[in-house]
mmCIF file of C-alpha atoms in Angstrom:
data_model
loop_
_atom_site.group_PDB
_atom_site.id
_atom_site.type_symbol
_atom_site.label_atom_id
_atom_site.label_comp_id
_atom_site.label_asym_id
_atom_site.label_seq_id
_atom_site.Cartn_x
_atom_site.Cartn_y
_atom_site.Cartn_z
ATOM 1 C CA MET A 726 95.926 47.072 83.941
ATOM 2 C CA ILE A 727 93.512 44.452 85.282
ATOM 3 C CA THR A 728 89.914 45.665 85.152
ATOM 4 C CA PHE A 729 87.486 45.365 88.048
ATOM 5 C CA LYS A 730 85.489 42.775 86.100
ATOM 6 C CA GLN A 731 88.573 40.631 85.545
ATOM 7 C CA LYS A 732 89.517 40.938 89.207
ATOM 8 C CA MET A 733 86.105 39.729 90.334
ATOM 9 C CA SER A 734 85.859 36.903 87.774
ATOM 10 C CA THR A 735 87.709 34.416 89.987
ATOM 11 C CA ARG A 736 86.005 35.330 93.258
ATOM 12 C CA SER A 737 82.854 34.011 94.851
ATOM 13 C CA LEU A 738 81.072 37.055 96.230
ATOM 14 C CA CYS A 739 77.488 36.698 97.298
ATOM 15 C CA VAL A 740 75.170 36.954 100.290
ATOM 16 C CA SER A 741 72.480 34.299 100.565
ATOM 17 C CA ILE A 742 69.393 35.329 102.552
ATOM 18 C CA LEU A 743 67.426 32.499 104.111
ATOM 19 C CA HIS A 744 63.818 32.777 105.312
ATOM 20 C CA LEU A 745 63.458 36.087 103.465
ATOM 21 C CA THR A 746 63.866 35.715 99.734
ATOM 22 C CA SER A 747 62.284 33.080 97.576
ATOM 23 C CA LEU A 748 64.865 32.028 95.012
ATOM 24 C CA SER A 749 64.474 28.905 92.913
ATOM 25 C CA VAL A 750 66.905 27.634 90.288
ATOM 26 C CA ARG A 751 65.884 25.201 87.560
ATOM 27 C CA LYS A 752 68.627 23.736 85.413
ATOM 28 C CA THR A 753 67.831 23.423 81.734
ATOM 29 C CA PRO A 754 69.965 22.140 78.857
ATOM 30 C CA ARG A 755 70.687 25.742 77.889
ATOM 31 C CA ARG A 756 71.008 27.814 81.035
ATOM 32 C CA PRO A 757 69.627 28.003 84.595
ATOM 33 C CA GLU A 758 66.500 30.066 85.177
ATOM 34 C CA CYS A 759 66.144 32.010 88.407
ATOM 35 C CA LYS A 760 63.076 33.454 90.055
ATOM 36 C CA SER A 761 63.381 36.030 92.814
ATOM 37 C CA ASN A 762 61.051 38.153 94.916
ATOM 38 C CA LYS A 763 62.225 41.320 93.061
ATOM 39 C CA LEU A 764 63.252 43.302 96.114
ATOM 40 C CA SER A 765 64.252 46.882 95.383
ATOM 41 C CA VAL A 766 67.910 47.558 96.155
ATOM 42 C CA GLU A 767 68.161 51.101 94.819
ATOM 43 C CA HIS A 768 69.075 52.312 98.307
ATOM 44 C CA LEU A 769 72.223 50.155 98.122
ATOM 45 C CA THR A 770 73.694 52.187 95.273
ATOM 46 C CA SER A 771 77.212 52.837 96.524
ATOM 47 C CA THR A 772 80.473 54.512 95.559
ATOM 48 C CA GLN A 773 82.484 51.869 97.418
ATOM 49 C CA LEU A 774 84.966 50.167 95.098
ATOM 50 C CA GLU A 775 85.985 47.290 97.389
ATOM 51 C CA ALA A 776 83.824 44.179 97.169
ATOM 52 C CA ASP A 777 84.762 43.378 100.795
ATOM 53 C CA THR A 778 82.912 46.427 102.142
ATOM 54 C CA ARG A 779 80.021 46.055 99.703
ATOM 55 C CA LEU A 780 79.406 42.554 101.001
ATOM 56 C CA LEU A 781 78.897 43.937 104.502
ATOM 57 C CA LEU A 782 76.672 46.703 103.151
ATOM 58 C CA HIS A 783 74.319 44.130 101.623
ATOM 59 C CA THR A 784 74.537 41.855 104.665
ATOM 60 C CA ILE A 785 73.495 44.621 107.051
ATOM 61 C CA ASP A 786 70.643 45.536 104.718
ATOM 62 C CA ALA A 787 69.482 41.909 104.692
ATOM 63 C CA THR A 788 69.401 41.920 108.497
ATOM 64 C CA GLU A 789 67.321 45.096 108.476
ATOM 65 C CA ARG A 790 64.893 43.241 106.176
ATOM 66 C CA ARG A 791 64.405 40.710 109.009
ATOM 67 C CA ALA A 792 66.692 37.975 107.673
ATOM 68 C CA THR A 793 67.193 35.279 110.308
ATOM 69 C CA SER A 794 70.139 33.435 108.772
ATOM 70 C CA LEU A 795 72.957 34.782 106.583
ATOM 71 C CA SER A 796 75.883 33.140 104.776
ATOM 72 C CA ILE A 797 78.653 35.370 103.439
ATOM 73 C CA HIS A 798 80.696 33.612 100.735
ATOM 74 C CA SER A 799 84.226 34.979 100.440
ATOM 75 C CA PRO A 800 87.767 33.568 100.792
ATOM 76 C CA ASP A 801 89.177 36.895 102.057
ATOM 77 C CA THR A 802 90.221 37.239 105.688
ATOM 78 C CA ASP A 803 89.332 40.936 105.480
ATOM 79 C CA VAL A 804 85.661 40.006 105.025
ATOM 80 C CA LEU A 805 85.789 37.823 108.143
ATOM 81 C CA VAL A 806 87.332 40.705 110.097
ATOM 82 C CA LEU A 807 84.697 43.191 108.928
ATOM 83 C CA ALA A 808 81.879 40.726 109.639
ATOM 84 C CA LEU A 809 83.107 40.210 113.215
ATOM 85 C CA TRP A 810 83.466 43.965 113.668
ATOM 86 C CA ARG A 811 79.878 44.606 112.516
ATOM 87 C CA PHE A 812 78.377 41.468 114.026
ATOM 88 C CA ALA A 813 76.183 43.530 116.364
ATOM 89 C CA SER A 814 74.409 44.779 113.218
ATOM 90 C CA LEU A 815 73.912 41.277 111.798
ATOM 91 C CA CYS A 816 71.481 38.523 112.656
ATOM 92 C CA ASP A 817 72.568 35.939 115.223
ATOM 93 C CA GLU A 818 72.913 33.082 112.728
ATOM 94 C CA THR A 819 75.488 34.686 110.454
ATOM 95 C CA SER A 820 78.388 32.671 109.083
ATOM 96 C CA VAL A 821 81.246 33.123 106.614
ATOM 97 C CA VAL A 822 81.721 30.384 104.014
ATOM 98 C CA VAL A 823 85.309 29.831 102.864
ATOM 99 C CA GLY A 824 87.073 27.305 100.654
ATOM 100 C CA THR A 825 85.896 25.404 97.608
ATOM 101 C CA GLY A 826 84.918 21.818 96.893
ATOM 102 C CA ASP A 827 85.921 19.394 99.638
ATOM 103 C CA THR A 828 87.639 22.172 101.598
ATOM 104 C CA ARG A 829 84.515 24.336 101.839
ATOM 105 C CA ARG A 830 83.449 25.099 105.402
ATOM 106 C CA SER A 831 81.101 27.448 107.181
ATOM 107 C CA ILE A 832 82.398 29.527 110.103
ATOM 108 C CA PRO A 833 79.712 30.700 112.567
ATOM 109 C CA LEU A 834 80.482 34.196 113.793
ATOM 110 C CA ARG A 835 78.696 34.103 117.143
ATOM 111 C CA PRO A 836 81.300 31.916 118.985
ATOM 112 C CA LEU A 837 84.174 34.020 117.614
ATOM 113 C CA TYR A 838 82.454 37.280 118.524
ATOM 114 C CA ASP A 839 81.748 36.078 122.074
ATOM 115 C CA SER A 840 85.347 34.927 122.593
ATOM 116 C CA LEU A 841 86.789 38.218 121.336
ATOM 117 C CA GLY A 842 84.767 40.534 123.521
ATOM 118 C CA GLY A 843 83.705 44.089 122.808
ATOM 119 C CA GLN A 844 87.042 45.920 123.055
ATOM 120 C CA LEU A 845 89.055 43.396 121.053
ATOM 121 C CA GLY A 846 86.311 43.146 118.438
ATOM 122 C CA ALA A 847 86.312 46.929 117.998
ATOM 123 C CA ALA A 848 90.099 46.905 117.546
ATOM 124 C CA LEU A 849 90.075 44.067 115.001
ATOM 125 C CA PRO A 850 89.883 46.108 111.721
ATOM 126 C CA GLY A 851 92.658 48.455 112.804
ATOM 127 C CA PHE A 852 94.765 45.525 113.999
ATOM 128 C CA ASP A 853 94.292 43.639 110.722
ATOM 129 C CA ALA A 854 95.303 46.656 108.629
ATOM 130 C CA PHE A 855 98.246 47.476 110.900
ATOM 131 C CA THR A 856 99.693 43.939 110.826
ATOM 132 C CA GLY A 857 99.071 43.274 107.120
ATOM 133 C CA CYS A 858 96.043 42.973 104.847
ATOM 134 C CA ASP A 859 95.255 43.309 101.122
ATOM 135 C CA GLN A 860 96.457 46.929 100.991
ATOM 136 C CA THR A 861 99.262 46.900 103.589
ATOM 137 C CA GLY A 862 102.463 44.938 104.020
ATOM 138 C CA THR A 863 103.155 42.471 106.814
ATOM 139 C CA ILE A 864 105.486 43.070 109.751
ATOM 140 C CA CYS A 865 108.959 41.632 109.134
ATOM 141 C CA GLY A 866 109.493 38.287 110.822
ATOM 142 C CA LYS A 867 106.156 38.372 112.654
ATOM 143 C CA SER A 868 103.112 36.289 111.848
ATOM 144 C CA LYS A 869 99.493 37.137 112.615
ATOM 145 C CA VAL A 870 99.675 34.748 115.564
ATOM 146 C CA SER A 871 102.574 36.640 117.160
ATOM 147 C CA CYS A 872 100.821 39.957 116.604
ATOM 148 C CA ARG A 873 97.583 38.569 118.037
ATOM 149 C CA ASN A 874 99.369 37.228 121.137
ATOM 150 C CA THR A 875 100.934 40.642 121.735
ATOM 151 C CA LEU A 876 97.554 42.323 121.305
ATOM 152 C CA SER A 877 95.926 39.993 123.845
ATOM 153 C CA LYS A 878 98.410 41.235 126.478
ATOM 154 C CA ALA A 879 98.127 44.893 125.498
ATOM 155 C CA GLU A 880 96.654 47.565 127.736
ATOM 156 C CA GLN A 881 93.188 48.973 127.116
ATOM 157 C CA GLN A 882 94.704 52.185 125.769
ATOM 158 C CA VAL A 883 96.394 50.195 122.978
ATOM 159 C CA LEU A 884 93.102 48.499 122.101
ATOM 160 C CA LYS A 885 91.416 51.903 121.974
ATOM 161 C CA ALA A 886 94.199 53.140 119.693
ATOM 162 C CA PHE A 887 93.589 50.292 117.234
ATOM 163 C CA ALA A 888 89.837 50.879 117.431
ATOM 164 C CA SER A 889 90.289 54.560 116.575
ATOM 165 C CA LEU A 890 92.182 53.863 113.327
ATOM 166 C CA GLY A 891 90.065 54.879 110.353
ATOM 167 C CA SER A 892 87.781 57.168 112.334
ATOM 168 C CA SER A 893 89.536 60.219 110.869
ATOM 169 C CA ALA A 894 91.941 61.077 108.071
ATOM 170 C CA HIS A 895 94.706 61.980 110.526
ATOM 171 C CA VAL A 896 96.210 59.788 113.237
ATOM 172 C CA GLN A 897 96.433 61.565 116.577
ATOM 173 C CA ASP A 898 99.822 61.766 118.288
ATOM 174 C CA ASP A 899 98.697 59.763 121.320
ATOM 175 C CA VAL A 900 97.327 57.008 119.053
ATOM 176 C CA ALA A 901 100.611 56.832 117.121
ATOM 177 C CA MET A 902 102.533 56.661 120.388
ATOM 178 C CA ARG A 903 100.506 53.700 121.670
ATOM 179 C CA LEU A 904 100.799 51.824 118.368
ATOM 180 C CA GLU A 905 104.557 52.419 118.406
ATOM 181 C CA LEU A 906 104.695 51.011 121.939
ATOM 182 C CA ASN A 907 102.776 47.925 120.790
ATOM 183 C CA MET A 908 105.317 47.446 117.975
ATOM 184 C CA CYS A 909 108.193 47.562 120.479
ATOM 185 C CA HIS A 910 106.515 44.948 122.680
ATOM 186 C CA LEU A 911 106.040 42.766 119.611
ATOM 187 C CA TYR A 912 109.820 42.451 119.154
ATOM 188 C CA ALA A 913 110.784 42.635 122.842
ATOM 189 C CA PRO A 914 107.854 41.826 125.184
ATOM 190 C CA SER A 915 109.516 42.975 128.431
ATOM 191 C CA THR A 916 111.316 46.026 127.032
ATOM 192 C CA HIS A 917 111.094 49.573 128.331
ATOM 193 C CA ILE A 918 111.773 50.955 124.837
ATOM 194 C CA THR A 919 108.888 53.062 123.578
ATOM 195 C CA THR A 920 109.923 54.154 120.054
ATOM 196 C CA VAL A 921 110.602 52.215 116.874
ATOM 197 C CA LYS A 922 113.798 54.213 116.310
ATOM 198 C CA GLU A 923 115.225 53.044 119.644
ATOM 199 C CA MET A 924 114.042 49.478 118.958
ATOM 200 C CA ARG A 925 115.918 49.403 115.643
ATOM 201 C CA TRP A 926 119.117 50.413 117.396
ATOM 202 C CA PHE A 927 118.517 47.833 120.139
ATOM 203 C CA LEU A 928 118.099 45.022 117.606
ATOM 204 C CA PHE A 929 121.206 46.150 115.739
ATOM 205 C CA SER A 930 123.216 46.261 118.995
ATOM 206 C CA LYS A 931 121.914 42.833 119.958
ATOM 207 C CA LYS A 932 123.393 41.455 116.763
ATOM 208 C CA HIS A 933 126.726 43.052 117.704
ATOM 209 C CA TRP A 934 126.691 41.580 121.228
ATOM 210 C CA LYS A 935 126.378 38.045 119.889
ATOM 211 C CA GLU A 936 129.770 38.467 118.205
ATOM 212 C CA CYS A 937 131.573 39.093 121.511
ATOM 213 C CA GLY A 938 133.614 35.879 121.144
ATOM 214 C CA THR A 939 134.940 36.790 117.692
ATOM 215 C CA PRO A 940 138.166 38.875 117.490
ATOM 216 C CA CYS A 941 137.164 40.608 114.246
ATOM 217 C CA PRO A 942 133.399 40.289 113.943
ATOM 218 C CA ASP A 943 131.753 40.975 110.615
ATOM 219 C CA ILE A 944 129.269 43.637 111.668
ATOM 220 C CA PRO A 945 126.956 44.969 108.934
ATOM 221 C CA LEU A 946 126.975 48.682 108.287
ATOM 222 C CA PRO A 947 124.013 50.568 109.788
ATOM 223 C CA THR A 948 123.701 52.536 106.542
ATOM 224 C CA SER A 949 122.861 49.273 104.789
ATOM 225 C CA HIS A 950 120.102 48.362 107.227
ATOM 226 C CA GLY A 951 117.629 51.218 107.480
ATOM 227 C CA TRP A 952 119.908 54.042 108.693
ATOM 228 C CA VAL A 953 121.492 57.065 106.992
ATOM 229 C CA GLN A 954 124.533 59.079 108.078
ATOM 230 C CA ASP A 955 123.593 62.618 109.138
ATOM 231 C CA GLY A 956 126.815 64.279 110.237
ATOM 232 C CA ASN A 957 127.911 62.462 113.392
ATOM 233 C CA ARG A 958 124.505 60.893 113.935
ATOM 234 C CA LEU A 959 122.525 58.041 112.423
ATOM 235 C CA GLN A 960 118.958 58.671 111.339
ATOM 236 C CA ALA A 961 116.369 56.003 110.556
ATOM 237 C CA VAL A 962 114.926 56.151 107.031
ATOM 238 C CA PRO A 963 111.591 54.839 105.700
ATOM 239 C CA ALA A 964 111.561 51.535 103.867
ATOM 240 C CA ILE A 965 112.524 51.738 100.193
ATOM 241 C CA LEU A 966 111.068 48.372 99.240
ATOM 242 C CA LEU A 967 107.549 47.833 97.934
ATOM 243 C CA PRO A 968 104.970 47.350 100.712
ATOM 244 C CA ALA A 969 103.699 44.214 98.933
ATOM 245 C CA PRO A 970 104.864 41.874 96.143
ATOM 246 C CA LYS A 971 104.467 43.150 92.601
ATOM 247 C CA ALA A 972 101.852 40.454 91.927
ATOM 248 C CA VAL A 973 99.579 41.979 94.582
ATOM 249 C CA PHE A 974 99.630 45.383 92.892
ATOM 250 C CA GLU A 975 98.802 43.878 89.530
ATOM 251 C CA LEU A 976 96.015 41.777 91.075
ATOM 252 C CA ILE A 977 97.101 38.590 89.326
ATOM 253 C CA LYS A 978 96.852 35.172 90.935
ATOM 254 C CA CYS A 979 96.512 31.698 89.535
ATOM 255 C CA GLY A 980 94.406 28.703 90.435
ATOM 256 C CA TRP A 981 96.440 26.160 88.506
ATOM 257 C CA LYS A 982 96.700 22.752 90.182
ATOM 258 C CA GLY A 983 99.852 21.636 88.379
ATOM 259 C CA SER A 984 103.471 22.669 88.721
ATOM 260 C CA CYS A 985 102.886 26.144 87.209
ATOM 261 C CA ILE A 986 105.685 25.779 84.664
ATOM 262 C CA THR A 987 103.503 26.293 81.583
ATOM 263 C CA MET A 988 101.614 29.315 80.310
ATOM 264 C CA SER A 989 98.398 27.789 81.663
ATOM 265 C CA CYS A 990 99.421 29.400 84.949
ATOM 266 C CA SER A 991 98.317 33.054 84.788
ATOM 267 C CA CYS A 992 101.270 34.125 86.954
ATOM 268 C CA LYS A 993 103.752 32.383 84.652
ATOM 269 C CA ASN A 994 101.966 33.854 81.651
ATOM 270 C CA HIS A 995 102.570 37.369 83.041
ATOM 271 C CA SER A 996 106.197 36.624 84.054
ATOM 272 C CA LEU A 997 105.312 36.744 87.750
ATOM 273 C CA LYS A 998 106.082 34.411 90.621
ATOM 274 C CA CYS A 999 103.246 32.604 92.390
ATOM 275 C CA THR A 1000 102.433 33.842 95.883
ATOM 276 C CA ASP A 1001 100.355 32.741 98.872
ATOM 277 C CA MET A 1002 97.366 34.449 97.229
ATOM 278 C CA CYS A 1003 97.373 31.847 94.448
ATOM 279 C CA GLY A 1004 95.191 28.764 94.516
ATOM 280 C CA CYS A 1005 97.978 26.439 93.372
ATOM 281 C CA PHE A 1006 99.521 23.868 95.704
ATOM 282 C CA ALA A 1007 102.739 25.145 97.272
ATOM 283 C CA THR A 1008 104.147 21.602 97.339
ATOM 284 C CA LYS A 1009 103.711 21.196 93.577
ATOM 285 C CA CYS A 1010 104.289 24.743 92.327
ATOM 286 C CA GLU A 1011 107.704 25.353 90.759
ATOM 287 C CA ASN A 1012 107.066 29.038 90.091
ATOM 288 C CA ARG A 1013 107.665 30.353 93.603
ATOM 289 C CA ASN A 1014 110.595 32.170 95.176
ATOM 290 C CA VAL A 1015 112.713 30.134 97.568
ATOM 291 C CA GLU A 1016 111.772 31.164 101.084
ATOM 292 C CA GLU A 1017 114.540 32.909 102.978
ATOM 293 C CA ASP A 1018 115.329 32.346 106.636
ATOM 294 C CA SER A 1019 113.343 34.736 108.764
ATOM 295 C CA ILE A 1020 114.052 36.310 112.102
ATOM 296 C CA GLU A 1021 111.772 33.966 113.989
ATOM 297 C CA GLY A 1022 112.021 30.885 111.827
ATOM 298 C CA GLU A 1023 108.761 29.019 111.891
ATOM 299 C CA ASP A 1024 107.020 31.931 113.574
ATOM 300 C CA SER A 1025 107.165 33.985 110.387
ATOM 301 C CA ASP A 1026 105.119 31.512 108.334
ATOM 302 C CA ALA A 1027 101.928 33.047 106.999
ATOM 303 C CA GLU A 1028 98.930 31.870 108.998
ATOM 304 C CA ASP A 1029 95.290 32.681 108.624
ATOM 305 C CA LEU A 1030 93.869 35.147 111.115
ATOM 306 C CA LEU A 1031 91.232 32.599 112.070
ATOM 307 C CA SER A 1032 93.825 30.376 113.769
ATOM 308 C CA CYS A 1033 94.612 33.057 116.342
ATOM 309 C CA LEU A 1034 91.068 34.111 117.250
#
């Protein structure tokens, strides 16, 4: 089991406060020496285990201490989503710093927040979790861009449904109904289908219709594609696959810049395949699974949420 300290060892997690703290660093042959203003942070003692939410906790506190400029350093898209969601509680000059070395860049939040608007900004955390984040799996054959395009055309009731996710331990029936409707529109924008069960049957039938010119079409069995025989009826069953790759559960990722064929690659060392979470170059890495054809082809490629905001 990977400890919390080991998990955080490869991440850059900090909040720099400008015009508030006085921090100077002097490099010496032995080690750097830091001087701070010794602000008390006892009130920030928290039971939160996720560094993503703790970052926002400290950022909001810095704003309350009259910080005028904030930089949140984190490569996680979830942090960007949370920062946009809580931007009203942050100072105007807040940015998220992503990347390392020559690829490092600072993303100002104000232009993104203004372009999203209030309703879409409130729905952003629920949308990110629903369409795939660190703890949830992605939607089959659909990228963040496709999901974002569907959300931009959704009714206000759907946006309110996404915004309500996480407000209570139980999802209300009307919220589940609107999210199910959004899922149907994701796969068939102009459909009148309102349930995922009916959409599964529609997609299966669509596959059958395309074989109309074949005398003996090879039609896959429904029981091999998410259905179970219940007497004379077919019933949809929950997914039996893992919601995320095994590497995600074990919190292992590499940053190796070579071909990842030696034990220097932490994924290879643990008998795991490299994933999109790794810092290695996909064009050089030889420790990845061969990508299978998806339903939408190029549309299913993983894209950063930033590209669709």
